[in-house]
XYZ file of C-alpha atoms in Angstrom:
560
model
C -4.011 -1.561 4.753
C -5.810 1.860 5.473
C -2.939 4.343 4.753
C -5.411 6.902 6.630
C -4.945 5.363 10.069
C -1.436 6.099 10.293
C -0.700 8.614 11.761
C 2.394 10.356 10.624
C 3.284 11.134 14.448
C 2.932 7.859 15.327
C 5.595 6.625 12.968
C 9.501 5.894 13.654
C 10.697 5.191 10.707
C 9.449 3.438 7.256
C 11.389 0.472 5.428
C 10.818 0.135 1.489
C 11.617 -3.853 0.935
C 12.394 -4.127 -2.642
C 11.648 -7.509 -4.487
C 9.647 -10.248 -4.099
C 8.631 -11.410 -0.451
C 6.423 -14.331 -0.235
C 8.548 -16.049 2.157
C 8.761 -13.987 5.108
C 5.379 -11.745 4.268
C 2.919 -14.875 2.340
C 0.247 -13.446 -0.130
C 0.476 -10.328 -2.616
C 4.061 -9.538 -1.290
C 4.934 -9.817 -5.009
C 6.797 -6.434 -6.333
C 7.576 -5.353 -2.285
C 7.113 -4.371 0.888
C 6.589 -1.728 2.916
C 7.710 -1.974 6.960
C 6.075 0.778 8.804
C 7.913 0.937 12.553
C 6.120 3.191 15.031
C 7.333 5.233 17.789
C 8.147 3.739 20.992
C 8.439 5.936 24.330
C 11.842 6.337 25.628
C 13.163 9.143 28.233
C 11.625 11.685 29.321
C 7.875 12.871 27.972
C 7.699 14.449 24.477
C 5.384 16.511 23.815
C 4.613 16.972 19.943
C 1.784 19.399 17.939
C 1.456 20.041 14.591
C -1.128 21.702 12.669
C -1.925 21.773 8.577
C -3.437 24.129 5.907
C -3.737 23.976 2.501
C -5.794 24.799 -0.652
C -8.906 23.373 -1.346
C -9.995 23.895 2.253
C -7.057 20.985 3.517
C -6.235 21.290 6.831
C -4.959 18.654 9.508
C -4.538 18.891 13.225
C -1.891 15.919 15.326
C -1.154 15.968 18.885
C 1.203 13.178 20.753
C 3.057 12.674 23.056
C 5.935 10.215 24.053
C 8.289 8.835 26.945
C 9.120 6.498 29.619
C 8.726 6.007 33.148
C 10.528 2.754 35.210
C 10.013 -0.435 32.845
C 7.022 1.111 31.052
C 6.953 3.003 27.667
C 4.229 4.890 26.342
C 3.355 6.764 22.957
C -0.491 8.216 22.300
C -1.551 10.136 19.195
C -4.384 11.977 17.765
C -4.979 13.462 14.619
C -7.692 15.266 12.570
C -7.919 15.294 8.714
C -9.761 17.279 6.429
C -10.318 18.207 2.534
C -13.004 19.691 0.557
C -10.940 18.418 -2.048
C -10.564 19.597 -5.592
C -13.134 18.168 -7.319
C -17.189 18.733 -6.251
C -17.824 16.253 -3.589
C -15.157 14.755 -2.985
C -14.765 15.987 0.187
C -13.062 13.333 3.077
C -12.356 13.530 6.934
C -10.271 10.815 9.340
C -10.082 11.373 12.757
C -8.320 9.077 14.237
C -6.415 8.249 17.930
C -3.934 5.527 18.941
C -1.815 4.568 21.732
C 1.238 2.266 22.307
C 2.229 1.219 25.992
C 5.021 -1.087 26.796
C 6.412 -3.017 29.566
C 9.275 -4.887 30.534
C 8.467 -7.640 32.814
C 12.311 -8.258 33.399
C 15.329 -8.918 31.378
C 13.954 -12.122 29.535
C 10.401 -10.489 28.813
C 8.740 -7.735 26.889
C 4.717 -6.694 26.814
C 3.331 -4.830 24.185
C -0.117 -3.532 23.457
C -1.195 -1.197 20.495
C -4.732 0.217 20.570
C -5.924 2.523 16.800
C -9.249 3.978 15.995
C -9.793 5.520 12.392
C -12.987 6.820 10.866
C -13.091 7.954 7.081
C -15.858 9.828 5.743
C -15.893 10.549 1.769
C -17.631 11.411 -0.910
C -17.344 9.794 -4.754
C -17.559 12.442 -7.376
C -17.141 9.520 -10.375
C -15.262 9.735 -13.626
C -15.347 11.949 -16.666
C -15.078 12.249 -20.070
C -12.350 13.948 -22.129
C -15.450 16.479 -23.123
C -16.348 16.826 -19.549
C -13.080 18.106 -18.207
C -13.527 20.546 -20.776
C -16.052 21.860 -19.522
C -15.237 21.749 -15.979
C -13.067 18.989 -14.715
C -13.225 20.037 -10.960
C -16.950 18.774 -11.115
C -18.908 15.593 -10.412
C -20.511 13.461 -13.058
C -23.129 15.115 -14.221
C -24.811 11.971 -15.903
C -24.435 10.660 -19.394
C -27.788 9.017 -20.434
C -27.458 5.012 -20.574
C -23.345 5.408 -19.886
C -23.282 7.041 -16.521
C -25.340 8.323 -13.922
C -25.118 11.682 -11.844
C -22.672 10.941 -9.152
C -24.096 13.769 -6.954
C -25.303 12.007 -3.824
C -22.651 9.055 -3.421
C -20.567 8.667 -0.620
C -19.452 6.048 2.102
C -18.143 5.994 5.719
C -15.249 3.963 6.646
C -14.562 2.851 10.761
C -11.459 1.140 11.289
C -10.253 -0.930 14.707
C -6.955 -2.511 15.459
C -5.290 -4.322 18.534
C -2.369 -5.916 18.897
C -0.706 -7.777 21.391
C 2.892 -8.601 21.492
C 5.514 -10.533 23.658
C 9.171 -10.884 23.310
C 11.375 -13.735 24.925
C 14.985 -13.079 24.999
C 16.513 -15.975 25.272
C 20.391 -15.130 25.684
C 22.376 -16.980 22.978
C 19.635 -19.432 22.377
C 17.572 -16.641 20.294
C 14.704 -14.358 20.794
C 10.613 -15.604 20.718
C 8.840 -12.498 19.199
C 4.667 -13.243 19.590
C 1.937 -10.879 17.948
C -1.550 -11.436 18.390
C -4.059 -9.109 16.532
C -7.764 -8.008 16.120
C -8.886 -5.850 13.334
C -12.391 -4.608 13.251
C -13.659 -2.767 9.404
C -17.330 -1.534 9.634
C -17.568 -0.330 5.605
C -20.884 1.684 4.648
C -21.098 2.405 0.994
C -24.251 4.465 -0.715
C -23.654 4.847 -4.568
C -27.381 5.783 -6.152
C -24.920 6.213 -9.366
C -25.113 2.528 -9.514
C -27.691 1.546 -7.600
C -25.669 0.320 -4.670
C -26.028 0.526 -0.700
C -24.115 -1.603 1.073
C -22.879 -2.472 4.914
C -19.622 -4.225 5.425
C -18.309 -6.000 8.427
C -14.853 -7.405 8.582
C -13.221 -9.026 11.223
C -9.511 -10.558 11.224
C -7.728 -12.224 13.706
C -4.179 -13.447 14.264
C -1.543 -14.744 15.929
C 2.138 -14.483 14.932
C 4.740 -16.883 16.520
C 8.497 -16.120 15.061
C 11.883 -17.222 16.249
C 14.999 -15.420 15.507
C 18.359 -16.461 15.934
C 21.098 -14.527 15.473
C 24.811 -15.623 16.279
C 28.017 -16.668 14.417
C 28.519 -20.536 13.606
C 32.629 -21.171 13.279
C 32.717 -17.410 12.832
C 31.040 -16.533 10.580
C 27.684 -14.288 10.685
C 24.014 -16.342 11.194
C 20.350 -15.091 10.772
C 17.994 -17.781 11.451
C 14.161 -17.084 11.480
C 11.361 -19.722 11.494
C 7.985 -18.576 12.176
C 3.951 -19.209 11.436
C 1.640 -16.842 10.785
C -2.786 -17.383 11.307
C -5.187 -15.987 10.080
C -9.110 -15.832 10.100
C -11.190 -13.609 8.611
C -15.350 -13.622 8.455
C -16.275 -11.169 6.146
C -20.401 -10.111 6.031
C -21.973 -7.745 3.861
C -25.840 -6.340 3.597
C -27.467 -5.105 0.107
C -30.051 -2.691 0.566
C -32.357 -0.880 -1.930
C -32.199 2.681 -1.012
C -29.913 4.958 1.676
C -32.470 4.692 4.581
C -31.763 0.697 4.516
C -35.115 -0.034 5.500
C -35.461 -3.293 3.148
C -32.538 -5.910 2.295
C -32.075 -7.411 -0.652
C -29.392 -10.142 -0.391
C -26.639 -10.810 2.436
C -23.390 -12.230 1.300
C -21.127 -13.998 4.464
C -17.579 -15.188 3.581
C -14.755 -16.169 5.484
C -10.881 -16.994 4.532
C -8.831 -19.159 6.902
C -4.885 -19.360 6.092
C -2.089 -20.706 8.238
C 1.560 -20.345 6.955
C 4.680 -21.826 8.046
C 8.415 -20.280 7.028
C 11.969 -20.213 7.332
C 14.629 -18.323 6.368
C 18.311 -18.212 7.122
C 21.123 -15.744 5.862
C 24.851 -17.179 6.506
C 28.048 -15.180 5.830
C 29.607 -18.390 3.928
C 33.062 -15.584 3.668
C 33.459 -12.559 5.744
C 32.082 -10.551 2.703
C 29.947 -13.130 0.720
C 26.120 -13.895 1.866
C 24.308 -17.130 1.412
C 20.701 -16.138 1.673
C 17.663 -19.086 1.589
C 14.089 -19.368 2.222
C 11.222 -21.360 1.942
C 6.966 -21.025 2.411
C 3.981 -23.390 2.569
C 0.513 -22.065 3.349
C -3.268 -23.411 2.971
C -5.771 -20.856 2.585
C -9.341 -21.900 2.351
C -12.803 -19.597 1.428
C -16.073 -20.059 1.776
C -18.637 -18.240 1.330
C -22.589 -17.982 0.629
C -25.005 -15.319 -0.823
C -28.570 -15.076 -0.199
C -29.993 -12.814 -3.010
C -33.585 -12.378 -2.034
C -34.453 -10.636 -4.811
C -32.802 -12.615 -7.182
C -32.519 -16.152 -5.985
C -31.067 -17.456 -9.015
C -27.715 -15.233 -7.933
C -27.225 -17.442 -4.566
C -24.449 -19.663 -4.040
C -22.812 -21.541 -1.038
C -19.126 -23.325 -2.118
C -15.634 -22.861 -1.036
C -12.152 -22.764 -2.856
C -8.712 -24.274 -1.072
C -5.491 -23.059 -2.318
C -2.236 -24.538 -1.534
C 0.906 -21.867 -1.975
C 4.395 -22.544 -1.710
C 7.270 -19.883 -2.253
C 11.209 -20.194 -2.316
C 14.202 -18.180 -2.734
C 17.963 -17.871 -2.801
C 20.241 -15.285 -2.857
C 24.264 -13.809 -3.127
C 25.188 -10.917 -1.748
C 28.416 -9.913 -2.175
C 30.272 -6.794 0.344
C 32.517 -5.006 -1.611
C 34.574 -1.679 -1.050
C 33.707 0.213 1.416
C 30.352 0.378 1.698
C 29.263 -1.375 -1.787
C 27.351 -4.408 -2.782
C 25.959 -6.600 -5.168
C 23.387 -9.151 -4.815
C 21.366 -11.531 -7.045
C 18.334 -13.472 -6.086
C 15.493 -15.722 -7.564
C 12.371 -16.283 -5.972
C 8.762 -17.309 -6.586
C 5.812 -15.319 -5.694
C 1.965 -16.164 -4.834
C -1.323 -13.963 -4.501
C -4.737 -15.283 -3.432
C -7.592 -14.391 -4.886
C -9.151 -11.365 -2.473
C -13.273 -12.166 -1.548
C -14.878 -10.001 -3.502
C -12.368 -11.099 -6.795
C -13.347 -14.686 -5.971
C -17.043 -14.311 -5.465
C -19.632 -11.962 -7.275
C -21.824 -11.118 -4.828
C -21.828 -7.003 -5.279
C -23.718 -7.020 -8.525
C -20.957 -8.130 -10.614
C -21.413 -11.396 -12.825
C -20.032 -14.699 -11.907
C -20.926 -15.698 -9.295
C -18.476 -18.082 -6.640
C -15.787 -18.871 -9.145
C -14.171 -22.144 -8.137
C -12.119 -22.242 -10.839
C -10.405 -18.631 -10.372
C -6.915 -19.983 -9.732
C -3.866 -18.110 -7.697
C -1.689 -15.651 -9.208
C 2.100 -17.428 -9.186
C 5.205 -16.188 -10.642
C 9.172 -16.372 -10.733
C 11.491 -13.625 -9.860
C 15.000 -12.802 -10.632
C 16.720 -10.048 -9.656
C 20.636 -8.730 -10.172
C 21.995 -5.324 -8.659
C 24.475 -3.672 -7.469
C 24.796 -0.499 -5.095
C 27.994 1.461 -6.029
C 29.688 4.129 -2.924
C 32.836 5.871 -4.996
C 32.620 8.334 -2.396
C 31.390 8.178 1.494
C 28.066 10.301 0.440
C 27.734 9.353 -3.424
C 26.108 6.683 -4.215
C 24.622 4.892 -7.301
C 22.625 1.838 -7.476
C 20.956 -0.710 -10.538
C 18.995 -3.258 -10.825
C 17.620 -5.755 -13.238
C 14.834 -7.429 -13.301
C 12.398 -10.097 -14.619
C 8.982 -10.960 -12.751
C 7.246 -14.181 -14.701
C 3.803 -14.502 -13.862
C 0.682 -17.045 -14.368
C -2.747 -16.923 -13.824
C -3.142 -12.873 -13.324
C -6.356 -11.987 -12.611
C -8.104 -9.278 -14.209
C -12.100 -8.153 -14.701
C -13.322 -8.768 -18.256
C -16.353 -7.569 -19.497
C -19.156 -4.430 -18.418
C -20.224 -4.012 -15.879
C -22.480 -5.583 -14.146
C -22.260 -8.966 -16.091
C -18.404 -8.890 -16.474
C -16.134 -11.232 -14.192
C -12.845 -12.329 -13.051
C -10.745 -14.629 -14.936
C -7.057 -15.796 -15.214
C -5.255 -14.439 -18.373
C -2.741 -16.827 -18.619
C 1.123 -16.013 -18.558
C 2.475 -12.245 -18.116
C 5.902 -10.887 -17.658
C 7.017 -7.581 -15.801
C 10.595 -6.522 -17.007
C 12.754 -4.111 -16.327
C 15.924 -1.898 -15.107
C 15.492 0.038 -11.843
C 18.514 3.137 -10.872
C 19.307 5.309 -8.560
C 21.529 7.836 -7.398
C 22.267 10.333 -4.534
C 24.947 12.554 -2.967
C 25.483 14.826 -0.117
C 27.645 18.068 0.463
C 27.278 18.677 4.180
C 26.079 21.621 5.085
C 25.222 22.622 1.133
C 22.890 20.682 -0.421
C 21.442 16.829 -0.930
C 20.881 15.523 -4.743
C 18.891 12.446 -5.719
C 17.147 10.691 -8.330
C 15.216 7.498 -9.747
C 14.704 6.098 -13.105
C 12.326 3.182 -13.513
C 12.046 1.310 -17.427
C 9.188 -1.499 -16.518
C 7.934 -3.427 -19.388
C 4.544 -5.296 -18.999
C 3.388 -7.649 -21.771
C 1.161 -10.775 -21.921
C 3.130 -13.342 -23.306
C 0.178 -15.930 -24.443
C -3.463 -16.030 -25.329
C -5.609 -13.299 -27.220
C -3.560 -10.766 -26.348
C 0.173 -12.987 -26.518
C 2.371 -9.119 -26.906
C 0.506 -6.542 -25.906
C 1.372 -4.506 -23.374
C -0.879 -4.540 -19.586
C -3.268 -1.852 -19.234
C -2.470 1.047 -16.294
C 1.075 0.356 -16.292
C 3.468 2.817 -17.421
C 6.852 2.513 -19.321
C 8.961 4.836 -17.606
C 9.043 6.294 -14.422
C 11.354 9.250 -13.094
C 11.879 11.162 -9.627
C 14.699 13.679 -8.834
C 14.716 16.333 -5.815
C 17.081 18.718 -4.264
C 17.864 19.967 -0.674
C 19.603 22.916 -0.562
C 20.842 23.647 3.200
C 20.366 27.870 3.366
C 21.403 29.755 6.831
C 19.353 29.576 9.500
C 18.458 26.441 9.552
C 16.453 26.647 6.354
C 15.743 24.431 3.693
C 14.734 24.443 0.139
C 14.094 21.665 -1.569
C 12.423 21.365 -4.954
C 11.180 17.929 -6.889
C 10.597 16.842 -10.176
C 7.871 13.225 -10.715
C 7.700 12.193 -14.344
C 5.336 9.165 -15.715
C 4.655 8.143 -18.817
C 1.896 6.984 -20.836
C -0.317 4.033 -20.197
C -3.048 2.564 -21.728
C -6.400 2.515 -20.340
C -8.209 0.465 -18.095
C -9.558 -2.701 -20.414
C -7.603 -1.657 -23.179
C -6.337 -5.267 -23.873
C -5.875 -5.127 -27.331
C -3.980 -1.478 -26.956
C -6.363 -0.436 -29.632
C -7.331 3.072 -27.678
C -6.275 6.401 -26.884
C -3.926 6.222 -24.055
C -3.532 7.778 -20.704
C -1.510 10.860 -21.117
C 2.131 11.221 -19.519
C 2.714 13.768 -16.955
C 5.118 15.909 -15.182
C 4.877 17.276 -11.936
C 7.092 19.747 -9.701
C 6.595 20.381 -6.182
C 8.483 22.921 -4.428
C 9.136 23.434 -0.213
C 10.483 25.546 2.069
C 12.016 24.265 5.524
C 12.525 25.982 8.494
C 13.573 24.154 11.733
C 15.153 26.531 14.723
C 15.499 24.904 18.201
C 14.854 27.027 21.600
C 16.557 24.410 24.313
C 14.473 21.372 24.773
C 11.658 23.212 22.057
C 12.164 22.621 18.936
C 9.784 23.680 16.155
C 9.532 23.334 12.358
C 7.965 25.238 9.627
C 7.312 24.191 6.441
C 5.295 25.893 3.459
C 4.810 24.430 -0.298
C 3.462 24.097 -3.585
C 2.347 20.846 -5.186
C 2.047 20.467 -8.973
C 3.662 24.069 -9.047
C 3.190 24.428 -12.869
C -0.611 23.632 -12.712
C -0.489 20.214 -14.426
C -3.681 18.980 -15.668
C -3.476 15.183 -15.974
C -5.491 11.913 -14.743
C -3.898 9.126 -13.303
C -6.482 6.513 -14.629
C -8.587 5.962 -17.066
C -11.140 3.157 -18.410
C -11.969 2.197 -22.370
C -15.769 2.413 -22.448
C -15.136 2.657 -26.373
C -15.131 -0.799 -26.898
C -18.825 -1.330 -25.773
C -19.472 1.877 -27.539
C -19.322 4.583 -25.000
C -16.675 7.131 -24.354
C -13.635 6.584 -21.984
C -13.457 7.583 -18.103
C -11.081 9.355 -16.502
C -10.579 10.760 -13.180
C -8.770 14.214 -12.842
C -6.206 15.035 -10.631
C -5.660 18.160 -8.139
C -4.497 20.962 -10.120
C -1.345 23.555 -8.212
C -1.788 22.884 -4.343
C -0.648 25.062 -1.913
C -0.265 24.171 1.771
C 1.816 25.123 5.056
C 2.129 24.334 8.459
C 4.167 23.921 11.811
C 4.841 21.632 14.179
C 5.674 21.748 18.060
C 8.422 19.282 19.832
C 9.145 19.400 23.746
């Protein structure tokens, strides 16, 4: 998923699916998922602007606009994004446009077709050393003799292309057909002297959707019934060359990953308040793939890996109270190797590895989501993620590989809380305690690099007159060890603690309405990393890559 071709304007509203999702969303939808609805046209045209500025020469430009007319619905956007950014180049820009239009052939039939262009230019300004940031950690890698070279002339440019068709079919009390077809287009150009890389990537998906819903009471009592299949193909082709200019090649790697998976999943209100939920996945994926390395033949390769994935899951969920719950669920979980994990064709060892195996794990959840009062509420959950077969890199670069490391477990308790005073102010909060240990093998106790122990959020809106808001935030994280660092033998990634502050201001004029916002990201100047690799154990010093220091930024936005 590019995050970058999203447009906020073009978004309605955004669903965070917590848990395991296999069933319903197939491969890697192992910790979540994230539902990202975009605007539809209704009513009369809207009219929306909004422009962006911020420190480290940040600023970002949107224009859309949205509405109806007879049985057809339209939404367009634009927007412009730009960054020096806070480090030496690592400057970035993504324009990008999109448009939704919509039509309702009659009663039983709806047409949709979404059209979204996204280009990303970037620069890389590579990692640094502890001594480094020292110095100056707002600049690019200087070089490091044998360890690292100067990252001062490596960048990329990113194109992205999406279209997809959809059709409904309402079919009364006999259930709705909901179609998708879709085309995504990825035209990748990476030039990284640092490591001797220039690359061209082309990536092509297609897919087709079928899924049929229905929802109606049996005896009574509440039914959700969906059954659907999901197809995809993907060729994948990617060009080495030996300098920027691209004027000789030196090996062409061509993949492609073919999956078709077939689902069903049914929730049924066995009481008024109790919910019987059930669900079950089978999927093939095959990939193939071949590199021709024509200046090192020995590298080439032409094989192909089938994996066969099945996923299940059950669940209560019990309606309590007014608005209260608790639920408990088990599921199992599946991720597919991704191309460039399952062959080695961009310098790293390896080769095609046939015997890379899927990730698969079990999942059980309990929770409960508390409402004492109509705007309190408190929620908690446990839970226990069993996995086998994670795949991580071992090894240096470039002879290092991927491998399955056997059995892992991700544990943990999950809480929240919130509560509104109308009109006065809006409280909330996370905690997250995630423990993440291999539990056999070399490393059979020791905790899993990059992931940290404990995890807190809180924020407050404070409602002022005027229509003005303040609303500050607290983010806490806590320390992980590095990149590599299997054997937790290393210095760790430092905890952090960040506090953004912002002011809201949103006064309506009739059908104009406008809002103003201004703000200050990592107010108290935190200087921290968010990763960070153990080069100590092939004798080098560690990596890290340093964060934006205290960010300011403002803007407005236009609605008519």
């Amino acid at each position: 998923m590019n995050w970058l071709q999203m447009s906020i304007n073009s978004i309605e509203t955004i669903e965070v699916v917590r848990g395991p999702g296999s069933v319903l969303y197939g491969d890697a939808a192992i910790g979540g998922v994230i539902n990202i609805i975009t605007k539809k046209g209704k009513g009369k045209p809207v009219i929306s602007a909004s422009v962006m500025a911020g420190s480290y020469g940040q600023h970002n430009e949107r224009l859309g606009v949205t509405g109806a007319a007879g049985r057809w619905t339209y939404a367009a956007m634009g927007e412009n994004n730009y960054i020096d950014g806070y480090r030496d180049r690592s400057k970035y820009s993504a324009p990008g446009v999109g448009f939704d239009l919509g039509y309702a052939a009659h009663d039983l039939l709806n047409i949709s077709l979404g059209v979204s262009y996204n280009r990303v230019d970037y620069q890389l300004p590579g990692p640094l050393t502890k001594e480094q940031m020292k110095q100056d950690r707002r600049q690019y890698q200087p070089g490091l003799g044998w360890w690292a070279s100067p990252s001062n002339d490596d960048d990329g440019r990113d194109k992205f292309a999406n279209i997809n068709l959809g059709l409904k079919s309402f079919w009364g009390s006999f259930g709705q057909l909901d179609v998708s077809f879709l085309y995504g287009r990825k035209d990748l150009q990476i030039n990284m002297p640092a490591w001797f890389t220039f690359a061209d990537t082309k990536a092509d998906t297609y897919g087709i959707s079928p899924k049929y819903v229905l929802d109606r009471e049996i005896f009574g009592f509440r039914n959700k019934l969906m059954v659907g299949v999901d197809y995809y193909n993907e060729p994948y082709e990617k060009d080495f060359f030996t300098e920027r200019a691209r004027t000789f090649k030196s090996s062409v790697a061509a993949l492609e990953r073919e999956s078709i998976g077939y689902y069903m999943r049914d929730e049924f209100s066995i009481l008024k308040n109790l919910i019987f939920s059930a669900g079950y996945r089978y999927e093939r994926t095959t990939i193939e793939g071949r590199l021709n390395d024509i200046s090192e033949p020995d590298n080439n390769f032409a094989n192909e890996k089938k994996y066969t994935s099945q996923s299940y899951e059950a669940g209560l969920t019990w309606l309590w109270g007014n608005k209260s719950k608790s639920f408990v669920r088990y599921a199992t979980v599946y991720r597919i190797p991704f191309l460039d994990e399952l062959a080695g064709f961009s310098g790293a060892g390896g080769g095609f590895l046939t015997t890379l195996e899927q990730e698969r794990g079990k999942s059980v959840e309990v929770g409960t989501e508390y409402c004492p009062l109509d705007n309190l509420k408190l929620g908690l959950t446990i839970y226990r993620i069993d996995m086998k077969d994670e795949i991580e890199y071992v090894g240096f670069f470039p002879t290092g590989y991927n491998q399955n490391v056997g059995e892992t477990r991700h544990q943990g308790v999950e809480a929240y809380f919130s509560y509104l005073w109308p009109q006065y102010f809006k409280v909330y909060g996370n905690f997250t305690y995630h423990r993440a240990t291999y539990e056999n093998g070399q490393y059979d106790g020791k905790k899993i690099p990059m992931v940290p122990q404990y995890l807190a959020n809180a924020g407050l809106e404070i409602y002022l007159p005027y229509n003005i808001m303040l609303k500050p935030e607290v983010h806490y994280v806590s320390k992980a060890y590095l990149s590599a660092d299997f054997d937790n033998n290393a210095e760790r990634l430092d905890s952090y603690t960040l506090v953004d502050i912002y002011l809201h201001y949103k006064p309506t004029f009739g059908r104009l309405s406008m809002a103003v916002f201004a703000g200050v990201e990592n107010l108290v100047n935190e200087k921290y990393s968010s990763f960070g690799l153990d080069y100590e154990q092939w004798g080098g010093p560690n990596f890290y890559y340093p964060m934006p220091g205290r960010t300011f930024k403002a803007g407005v936005k236009f609605e008519y």
